[in-house]
XYZ file of C-alpha atoms in Angstrom:
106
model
C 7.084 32.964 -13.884
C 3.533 33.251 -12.868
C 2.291 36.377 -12.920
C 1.792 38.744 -9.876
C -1.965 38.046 -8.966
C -1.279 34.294 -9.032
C 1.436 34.704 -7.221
C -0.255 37.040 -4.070
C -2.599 34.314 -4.085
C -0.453 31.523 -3.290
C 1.360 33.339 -0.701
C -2.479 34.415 0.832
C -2.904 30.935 1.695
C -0.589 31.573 4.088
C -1.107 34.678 5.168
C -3.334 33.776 8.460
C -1.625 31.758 11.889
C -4.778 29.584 11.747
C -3.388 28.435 8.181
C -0.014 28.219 8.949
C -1.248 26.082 11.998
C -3.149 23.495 9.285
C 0.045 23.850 7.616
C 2.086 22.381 10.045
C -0.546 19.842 10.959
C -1.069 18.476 7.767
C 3.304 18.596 6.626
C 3.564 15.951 9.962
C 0.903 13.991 8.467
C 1.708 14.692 4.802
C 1.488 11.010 3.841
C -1.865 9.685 5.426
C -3.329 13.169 5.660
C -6.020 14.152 8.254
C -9.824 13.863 7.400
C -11.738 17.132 8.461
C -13.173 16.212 11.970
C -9.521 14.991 13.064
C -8.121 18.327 11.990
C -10.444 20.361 13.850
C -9.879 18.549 16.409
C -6.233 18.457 16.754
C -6.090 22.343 16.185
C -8.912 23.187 18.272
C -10.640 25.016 15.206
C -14.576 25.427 14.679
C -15.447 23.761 12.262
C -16.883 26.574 9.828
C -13.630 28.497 10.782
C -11.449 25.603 9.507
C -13.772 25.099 6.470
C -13.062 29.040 5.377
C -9.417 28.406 5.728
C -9.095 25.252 3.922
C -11.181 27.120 1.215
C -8.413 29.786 0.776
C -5.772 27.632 1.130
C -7.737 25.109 -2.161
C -8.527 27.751 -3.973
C -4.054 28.750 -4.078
C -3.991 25.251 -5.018
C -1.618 24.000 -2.196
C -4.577 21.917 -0.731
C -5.877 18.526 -2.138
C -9.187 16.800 -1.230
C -8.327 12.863 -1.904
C -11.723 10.344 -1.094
C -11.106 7.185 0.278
C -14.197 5.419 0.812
C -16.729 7.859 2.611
C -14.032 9.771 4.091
C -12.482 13.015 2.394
C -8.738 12.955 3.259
C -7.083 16.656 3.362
C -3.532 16.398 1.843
C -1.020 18.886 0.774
C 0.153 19.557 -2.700
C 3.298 18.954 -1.850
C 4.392 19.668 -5.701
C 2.942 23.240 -5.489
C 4.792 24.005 -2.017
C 7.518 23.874 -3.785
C 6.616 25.366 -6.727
C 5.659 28.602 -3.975
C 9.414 28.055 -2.514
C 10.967 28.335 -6.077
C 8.562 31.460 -6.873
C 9.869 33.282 -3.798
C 13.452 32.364 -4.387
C 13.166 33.518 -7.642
C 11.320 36.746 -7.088
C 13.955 37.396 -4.248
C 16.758 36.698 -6.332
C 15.573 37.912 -9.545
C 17.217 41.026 -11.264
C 14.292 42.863 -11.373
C 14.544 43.649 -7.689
C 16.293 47.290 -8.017
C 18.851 48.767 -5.117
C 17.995 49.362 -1.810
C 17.254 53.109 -1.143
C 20.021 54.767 0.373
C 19.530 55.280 4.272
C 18.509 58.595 4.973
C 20.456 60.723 7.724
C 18.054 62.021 10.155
């Protein structure tokens, strides 16, 4: 299992609507991509406010930058989405997860 740093950081990518938003976006276009322009477009998004979130969501490593030609296609790592959906099923599910505390009475 990675260990918890790595692990906040791949769930940080996340962690903002805007990048949830490129999320989606770029999931219904997961096989062609979307080149930068056409992204901010679609969402709406400045682009310097885009750039910063596609920044976070490289540096967790869910984000690929593929060239094709003089275009720079923006793809998911599909491979470490799911690598992020087996961490958090295994952190949730893990035994190291102790009991709920009781409820208190008021």
């Amino acid at each position: 299992m990675k260990d918890d740093t790595e692990i906040a950081g791949l769930f940080a990518a996340f962690a903002h609507p805007t990048r949830i938003a490129v999320l989606r976006c770029l999931l219904k276009h997961c096989c062609s991509g979307r080149q930068f322009g056409e992204l901010s477009s679609e969402l709406g998004i400045s682009p310097s406010t885009l750039k910063h979130h596609l920044d976070e969501m490289e540096r967790a490593g869910v984000l690929a930058r593929e060239a094709q030609g003089r275009a720079t296609i923006l793809k998911l790592d599909l491979d470490a989405l799911a690598g992020a959906a087996a961490q958090l099923s295994r952190l949730c599910c893990s035994a190291e997860i102790g009991q709920q505390p009781a409820a208190r009475n008021p």
